Structure formats: C-alpha cells, structure tokens
mmCIF file of N, CA and C and ligand atoms in Angstrom:
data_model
loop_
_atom_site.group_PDB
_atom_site.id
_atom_site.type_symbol
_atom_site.label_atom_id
_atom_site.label_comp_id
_atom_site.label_asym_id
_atom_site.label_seq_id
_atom_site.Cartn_x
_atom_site.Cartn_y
_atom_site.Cartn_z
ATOM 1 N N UNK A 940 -0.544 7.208 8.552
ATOM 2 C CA UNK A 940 0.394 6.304 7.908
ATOM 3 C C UNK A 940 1.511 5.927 8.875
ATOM 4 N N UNK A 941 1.922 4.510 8.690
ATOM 5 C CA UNK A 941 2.958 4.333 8.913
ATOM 6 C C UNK A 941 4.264 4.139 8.553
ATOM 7 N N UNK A 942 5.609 4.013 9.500
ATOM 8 C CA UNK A 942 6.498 4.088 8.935
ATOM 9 C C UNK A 942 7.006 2.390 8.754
ATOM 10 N N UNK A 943 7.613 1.740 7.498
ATOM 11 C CA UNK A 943 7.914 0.293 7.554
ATOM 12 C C UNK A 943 8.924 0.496 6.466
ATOM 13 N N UNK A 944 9.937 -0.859 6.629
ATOM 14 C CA UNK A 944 11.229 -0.443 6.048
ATOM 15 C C UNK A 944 10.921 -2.103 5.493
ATOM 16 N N UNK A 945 11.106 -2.176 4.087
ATOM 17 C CA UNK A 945 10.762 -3.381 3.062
ATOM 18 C C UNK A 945 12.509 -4.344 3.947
ATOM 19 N N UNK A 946 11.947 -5.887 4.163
ATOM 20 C CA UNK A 946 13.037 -6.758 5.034
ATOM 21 C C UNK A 946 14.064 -7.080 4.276
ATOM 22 N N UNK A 947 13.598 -6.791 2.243
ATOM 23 C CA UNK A 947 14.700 -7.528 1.792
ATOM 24 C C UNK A 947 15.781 -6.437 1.344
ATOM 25 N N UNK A 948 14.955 -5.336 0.650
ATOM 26 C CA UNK A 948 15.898 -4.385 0.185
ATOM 27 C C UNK A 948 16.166 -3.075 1.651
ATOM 28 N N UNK A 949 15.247 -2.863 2.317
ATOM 29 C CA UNK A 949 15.730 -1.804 3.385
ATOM 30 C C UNK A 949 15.280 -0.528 2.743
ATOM 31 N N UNK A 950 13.980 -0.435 1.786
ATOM 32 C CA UNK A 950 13.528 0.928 1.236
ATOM 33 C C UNK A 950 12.439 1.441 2.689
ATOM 34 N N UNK A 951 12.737 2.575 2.611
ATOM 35 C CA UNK A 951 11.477 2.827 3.912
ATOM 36 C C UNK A 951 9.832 3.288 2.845
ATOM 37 N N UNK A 952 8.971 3.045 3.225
ATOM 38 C CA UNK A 952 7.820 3.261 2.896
ATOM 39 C C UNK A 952 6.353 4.060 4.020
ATOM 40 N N UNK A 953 5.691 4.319 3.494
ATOM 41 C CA UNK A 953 4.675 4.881 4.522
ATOM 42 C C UNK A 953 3.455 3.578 4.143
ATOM 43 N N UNK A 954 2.662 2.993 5.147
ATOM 44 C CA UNK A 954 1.694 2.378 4.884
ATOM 45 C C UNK A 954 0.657 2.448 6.034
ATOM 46 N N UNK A 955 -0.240 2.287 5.043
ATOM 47 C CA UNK A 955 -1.967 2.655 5.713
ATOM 48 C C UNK A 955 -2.615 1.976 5.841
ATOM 49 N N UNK A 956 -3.096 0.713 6.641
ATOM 50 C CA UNK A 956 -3.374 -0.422 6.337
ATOM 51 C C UNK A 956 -5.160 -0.185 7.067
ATOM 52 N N UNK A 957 -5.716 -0.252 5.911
ATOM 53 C CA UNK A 957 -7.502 0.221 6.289
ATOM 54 C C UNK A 957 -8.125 -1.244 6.302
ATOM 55 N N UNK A 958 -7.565 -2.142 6.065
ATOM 56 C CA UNK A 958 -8.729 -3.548 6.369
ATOM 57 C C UNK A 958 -7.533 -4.734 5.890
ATOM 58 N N UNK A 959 -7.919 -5.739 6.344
ATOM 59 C CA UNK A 959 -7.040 -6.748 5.681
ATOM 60 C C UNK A 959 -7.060 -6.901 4.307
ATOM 61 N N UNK A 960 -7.878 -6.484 3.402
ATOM 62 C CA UNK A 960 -7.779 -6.110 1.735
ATOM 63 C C UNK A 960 -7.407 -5.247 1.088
ATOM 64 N N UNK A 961 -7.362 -4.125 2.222
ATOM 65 C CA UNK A 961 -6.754 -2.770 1.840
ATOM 66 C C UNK A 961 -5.939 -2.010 2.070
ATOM 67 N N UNK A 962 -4.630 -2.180 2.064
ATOM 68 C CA UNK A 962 -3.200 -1.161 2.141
ATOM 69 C C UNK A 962 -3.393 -0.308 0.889
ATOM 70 N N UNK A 963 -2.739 0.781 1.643
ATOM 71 C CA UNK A 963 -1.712 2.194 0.708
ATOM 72 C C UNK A 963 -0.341 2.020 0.794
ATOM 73 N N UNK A 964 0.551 2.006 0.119
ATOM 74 C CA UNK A 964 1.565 2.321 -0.009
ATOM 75 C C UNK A 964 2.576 3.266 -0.172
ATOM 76 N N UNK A 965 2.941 3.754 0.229
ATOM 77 C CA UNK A 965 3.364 5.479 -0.182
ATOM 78 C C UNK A 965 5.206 5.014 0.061
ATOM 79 N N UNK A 966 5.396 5.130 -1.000
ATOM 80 C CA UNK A 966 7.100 4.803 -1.009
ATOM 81 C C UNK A 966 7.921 6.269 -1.012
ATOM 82 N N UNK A 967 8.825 6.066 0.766
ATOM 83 C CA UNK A 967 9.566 7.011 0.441
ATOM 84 C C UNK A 967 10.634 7.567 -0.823
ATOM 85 N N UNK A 968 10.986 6.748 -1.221
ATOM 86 C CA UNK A 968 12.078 6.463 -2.048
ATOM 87 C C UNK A 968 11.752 6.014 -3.455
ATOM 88 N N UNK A 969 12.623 6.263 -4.455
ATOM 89 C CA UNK A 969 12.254 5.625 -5.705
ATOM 90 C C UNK A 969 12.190 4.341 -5.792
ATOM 91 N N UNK A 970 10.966 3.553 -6.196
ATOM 92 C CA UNK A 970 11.009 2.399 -6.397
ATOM 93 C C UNK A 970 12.132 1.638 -6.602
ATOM 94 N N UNK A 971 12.747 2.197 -7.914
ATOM 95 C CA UNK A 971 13.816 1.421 -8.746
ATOM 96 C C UNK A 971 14.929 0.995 -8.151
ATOM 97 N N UNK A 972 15.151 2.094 -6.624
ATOM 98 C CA UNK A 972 16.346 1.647 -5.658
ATOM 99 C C UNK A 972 15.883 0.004 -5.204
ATOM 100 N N UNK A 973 14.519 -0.519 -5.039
ATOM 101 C CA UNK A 973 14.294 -1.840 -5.045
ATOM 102 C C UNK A 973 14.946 -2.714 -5.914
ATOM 103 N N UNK A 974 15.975 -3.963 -5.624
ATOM 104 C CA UNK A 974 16.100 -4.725 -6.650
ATOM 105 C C UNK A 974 15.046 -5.576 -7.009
ATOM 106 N N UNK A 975 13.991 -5.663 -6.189
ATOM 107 C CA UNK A 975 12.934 -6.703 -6.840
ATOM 108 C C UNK A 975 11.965 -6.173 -8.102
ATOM 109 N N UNK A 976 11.863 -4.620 -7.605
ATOM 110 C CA UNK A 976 10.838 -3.809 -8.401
ATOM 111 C C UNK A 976 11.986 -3.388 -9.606
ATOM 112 N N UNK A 977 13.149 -2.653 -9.422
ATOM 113 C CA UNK A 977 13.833 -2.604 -10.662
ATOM 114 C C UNK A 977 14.297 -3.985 -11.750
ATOM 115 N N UNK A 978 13.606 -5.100 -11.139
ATOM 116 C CA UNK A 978 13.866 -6.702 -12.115
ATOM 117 C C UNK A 978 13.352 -7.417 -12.494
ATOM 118 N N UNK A 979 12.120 -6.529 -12.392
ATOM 119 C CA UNK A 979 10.894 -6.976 -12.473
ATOM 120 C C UNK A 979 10.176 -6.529 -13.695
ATOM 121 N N UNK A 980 10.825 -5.960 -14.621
ATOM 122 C CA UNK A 980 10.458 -5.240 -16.224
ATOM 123 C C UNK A 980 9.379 -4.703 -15.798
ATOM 124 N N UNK A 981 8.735 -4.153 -14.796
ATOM 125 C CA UNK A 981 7.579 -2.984 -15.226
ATOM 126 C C UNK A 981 8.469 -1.486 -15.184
ATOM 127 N N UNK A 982 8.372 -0.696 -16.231
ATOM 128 C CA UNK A 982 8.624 0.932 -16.691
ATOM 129 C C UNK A 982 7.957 1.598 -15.335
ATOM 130 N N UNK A 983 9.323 2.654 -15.256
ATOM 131 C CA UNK A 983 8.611 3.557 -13.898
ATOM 132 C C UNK A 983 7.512 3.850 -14.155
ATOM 133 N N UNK A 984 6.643 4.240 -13.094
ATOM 134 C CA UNK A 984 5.284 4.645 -12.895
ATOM 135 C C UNK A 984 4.205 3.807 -13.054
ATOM 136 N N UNK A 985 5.004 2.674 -13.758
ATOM 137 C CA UNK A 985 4.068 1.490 -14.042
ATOM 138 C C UNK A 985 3.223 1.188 -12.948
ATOM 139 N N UNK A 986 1.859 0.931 -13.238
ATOM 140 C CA UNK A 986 1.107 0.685 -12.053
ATOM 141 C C UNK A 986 1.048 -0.696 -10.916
ATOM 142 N N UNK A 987 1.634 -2.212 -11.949
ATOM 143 C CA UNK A 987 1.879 -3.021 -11.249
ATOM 144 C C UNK A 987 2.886 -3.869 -10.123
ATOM 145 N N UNK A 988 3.637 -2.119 -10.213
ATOM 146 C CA UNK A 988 5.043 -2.134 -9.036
ATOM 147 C C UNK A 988 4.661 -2.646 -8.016
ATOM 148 N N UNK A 989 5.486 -3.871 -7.925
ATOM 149 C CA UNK A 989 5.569 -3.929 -6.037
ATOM 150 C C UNK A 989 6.512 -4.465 -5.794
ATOM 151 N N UNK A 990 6.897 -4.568 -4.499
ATOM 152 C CA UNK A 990 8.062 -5.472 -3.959
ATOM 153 C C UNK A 990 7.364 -6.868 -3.150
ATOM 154 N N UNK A 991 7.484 -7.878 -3.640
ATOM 155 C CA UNK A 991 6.614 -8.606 -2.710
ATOM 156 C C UNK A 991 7.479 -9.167 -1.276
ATOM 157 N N UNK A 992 8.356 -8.986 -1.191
ATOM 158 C CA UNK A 992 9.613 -8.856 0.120
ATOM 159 C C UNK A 992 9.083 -7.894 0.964
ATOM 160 N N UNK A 993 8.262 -6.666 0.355
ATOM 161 C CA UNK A 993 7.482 -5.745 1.354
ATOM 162 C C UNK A 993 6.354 -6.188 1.387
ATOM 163 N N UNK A 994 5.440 -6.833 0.549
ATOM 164 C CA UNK A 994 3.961 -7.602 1.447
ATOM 165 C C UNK A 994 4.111 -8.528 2.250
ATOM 166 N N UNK A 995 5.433 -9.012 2.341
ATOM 167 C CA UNK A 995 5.748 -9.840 3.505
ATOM 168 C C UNK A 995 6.408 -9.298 4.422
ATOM 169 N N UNK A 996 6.553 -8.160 4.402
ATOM 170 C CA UNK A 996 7.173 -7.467 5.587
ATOM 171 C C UNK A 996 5.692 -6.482 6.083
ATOM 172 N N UNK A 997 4.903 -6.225 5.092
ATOM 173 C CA UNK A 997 3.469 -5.315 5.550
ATOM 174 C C UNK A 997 2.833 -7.123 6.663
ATOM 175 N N UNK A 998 3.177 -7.887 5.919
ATOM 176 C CA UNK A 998 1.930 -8.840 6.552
ATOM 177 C C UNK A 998 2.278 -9.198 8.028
ATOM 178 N N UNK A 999 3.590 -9.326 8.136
ATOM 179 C CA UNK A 999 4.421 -9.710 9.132
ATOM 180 C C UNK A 999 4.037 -8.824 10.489
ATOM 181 N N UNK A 1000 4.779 -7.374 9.961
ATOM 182 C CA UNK A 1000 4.545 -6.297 10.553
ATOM 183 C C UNK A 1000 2.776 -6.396 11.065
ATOM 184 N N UNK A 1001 1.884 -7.035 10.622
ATOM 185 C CA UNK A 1001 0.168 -6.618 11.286
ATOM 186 C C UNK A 1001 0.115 -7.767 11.607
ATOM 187 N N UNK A 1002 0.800 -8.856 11.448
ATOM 188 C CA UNK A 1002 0.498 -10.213 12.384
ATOM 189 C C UNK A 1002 1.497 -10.264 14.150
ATOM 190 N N UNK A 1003 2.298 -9.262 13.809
ATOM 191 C CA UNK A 1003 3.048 -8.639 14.846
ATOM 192 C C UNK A 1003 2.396 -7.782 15.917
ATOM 193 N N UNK A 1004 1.433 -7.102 14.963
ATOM 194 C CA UNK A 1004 0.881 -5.410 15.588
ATOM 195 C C UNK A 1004 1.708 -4.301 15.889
ATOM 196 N N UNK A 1005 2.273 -4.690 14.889
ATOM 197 C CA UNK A 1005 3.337 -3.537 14.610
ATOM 198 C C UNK A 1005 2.402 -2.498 13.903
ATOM 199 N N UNK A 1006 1.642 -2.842 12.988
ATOM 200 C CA UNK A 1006 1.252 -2.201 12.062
ATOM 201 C C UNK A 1006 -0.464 -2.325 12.253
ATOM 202 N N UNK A 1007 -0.834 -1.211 12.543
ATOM 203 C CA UNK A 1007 -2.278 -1.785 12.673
ATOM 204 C C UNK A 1007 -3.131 -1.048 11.608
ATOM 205 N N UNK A 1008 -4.256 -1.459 11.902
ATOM 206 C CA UNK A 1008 -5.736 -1.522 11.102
ATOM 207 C C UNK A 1008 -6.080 -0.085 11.245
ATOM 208 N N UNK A 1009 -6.434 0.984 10.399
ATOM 209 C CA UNK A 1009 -6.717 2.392 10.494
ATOM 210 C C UNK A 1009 -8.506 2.191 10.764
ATOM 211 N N UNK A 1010 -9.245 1.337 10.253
ATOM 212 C CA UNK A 1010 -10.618 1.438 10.326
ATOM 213 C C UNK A 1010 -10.947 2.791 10.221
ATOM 214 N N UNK A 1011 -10.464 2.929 8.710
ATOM 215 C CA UNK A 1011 -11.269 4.619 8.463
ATOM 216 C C UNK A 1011 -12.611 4.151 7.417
ATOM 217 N N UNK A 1012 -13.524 5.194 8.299
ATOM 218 C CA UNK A 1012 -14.530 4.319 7.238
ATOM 219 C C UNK A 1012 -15.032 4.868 5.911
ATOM 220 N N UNK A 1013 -14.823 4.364 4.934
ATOM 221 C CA UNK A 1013 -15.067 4.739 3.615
ATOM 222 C C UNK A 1013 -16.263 4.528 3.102
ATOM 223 N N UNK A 1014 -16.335 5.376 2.259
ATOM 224 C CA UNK A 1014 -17.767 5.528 1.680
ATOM 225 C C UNK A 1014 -18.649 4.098 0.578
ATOM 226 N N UNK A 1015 -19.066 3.613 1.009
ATOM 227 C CA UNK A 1015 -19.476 2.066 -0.091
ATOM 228 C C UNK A 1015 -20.658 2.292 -0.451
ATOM 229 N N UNK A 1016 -20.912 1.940 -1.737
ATOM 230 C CA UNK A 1016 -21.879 1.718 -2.478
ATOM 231 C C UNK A 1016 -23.430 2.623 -2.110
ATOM 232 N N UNK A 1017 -24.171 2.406 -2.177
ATOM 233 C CA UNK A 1017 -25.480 4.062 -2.086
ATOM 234 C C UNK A 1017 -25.317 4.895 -1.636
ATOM 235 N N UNK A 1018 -24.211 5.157 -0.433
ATOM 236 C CA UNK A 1018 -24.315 6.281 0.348
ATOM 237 C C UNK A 1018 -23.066 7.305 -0.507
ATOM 238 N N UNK A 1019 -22.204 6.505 -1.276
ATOM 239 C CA UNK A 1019 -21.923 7.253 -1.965
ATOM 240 C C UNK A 1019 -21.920 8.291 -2.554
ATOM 241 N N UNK A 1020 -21.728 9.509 -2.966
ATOM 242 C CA UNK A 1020 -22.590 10.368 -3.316
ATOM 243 C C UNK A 1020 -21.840 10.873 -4.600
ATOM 244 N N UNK A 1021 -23.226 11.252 -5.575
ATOM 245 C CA UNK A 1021 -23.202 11.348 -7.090
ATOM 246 C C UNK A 1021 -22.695 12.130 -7.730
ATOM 247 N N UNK A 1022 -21.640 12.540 -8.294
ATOM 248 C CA UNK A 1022 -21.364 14.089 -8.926
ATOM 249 C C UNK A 1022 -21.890 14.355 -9.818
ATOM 250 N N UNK A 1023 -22.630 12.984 -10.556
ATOM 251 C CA UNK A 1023 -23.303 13.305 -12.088
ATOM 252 C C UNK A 1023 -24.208 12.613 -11.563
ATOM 253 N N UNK A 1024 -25.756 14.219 -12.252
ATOM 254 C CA UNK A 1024 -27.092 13.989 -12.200
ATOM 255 C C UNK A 1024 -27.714 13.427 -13.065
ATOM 256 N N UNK A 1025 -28.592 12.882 -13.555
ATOM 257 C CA UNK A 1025 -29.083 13.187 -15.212
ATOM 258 C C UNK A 1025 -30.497 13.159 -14.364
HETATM 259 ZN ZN1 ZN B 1475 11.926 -4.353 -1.518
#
C-alpha cells in the first residue's frame, strides 16, 4: 500500500492500486473528518463512502506515477478454488 493524502480535504489514506478497475482504500483517519464524505448523507460505515476529491487525487497520483499498479495476481474465475462440495 500506499501512502496518498486526499487534494481537497488533506485526509491521508493507504491505497493499493491492483489494475486500473481496481483500488483499495484503507483510510487512515475517520472518514467523517472528510467534508465531502461527512455531506454526503451516507451513515458511518456506510458502504458507499467516498471522497471523490480523492479519486481525483488516486487518478492524478497514477497518471503521475506516483502511484503505481501492484499487479498482484488474483484468483479469477475456474481456478478459483471451492470451499463448498456437493
Ligand atoms: Zn477528501
């Protein structure tokens, strides 16, 4: 993970950026210190939190190469493996 600090509010965050479709987000800090995410009526923990001032600071940051591509490779579709037999 990396370290990236959102451009509008200044929250620091950790991000993992595994493909151009796929970031993690790992927020140091409580969301709600965001004014975009605290004004945004989703209830803490709510799942559709974001700051979009930080996807423009994630996008920025990897059109920069500030932030790069982890290419970890994840498990897709058959090779998957089953926990339930029948
Ligand atoms: Zn923000």
């Amino acid at each position: 993970m990396q370290e990236l600090a959102c451009e509008k509010c200044g929250l620091g965050v950790l991000v993992e950026k595994f493909s151009p479709a796929h970031t993690s987000i790992q927020w140091e800090s409580d969301t709600s210190e965001c004014p975009l995410i605290s004004g945004s009526g989703f209830a803490p923990g709510e799942h559709h939190r974001e700051c979009s001032a930080l996807r423009d600071s994630i996008d920025r940051a990897v059109a920069k190469s500030v932030l790069t591509e982890s290419h970890i490779e994840l498990p897709v579709g058959p090779s998957l493996p089953r926990l339930h037999r029948e």
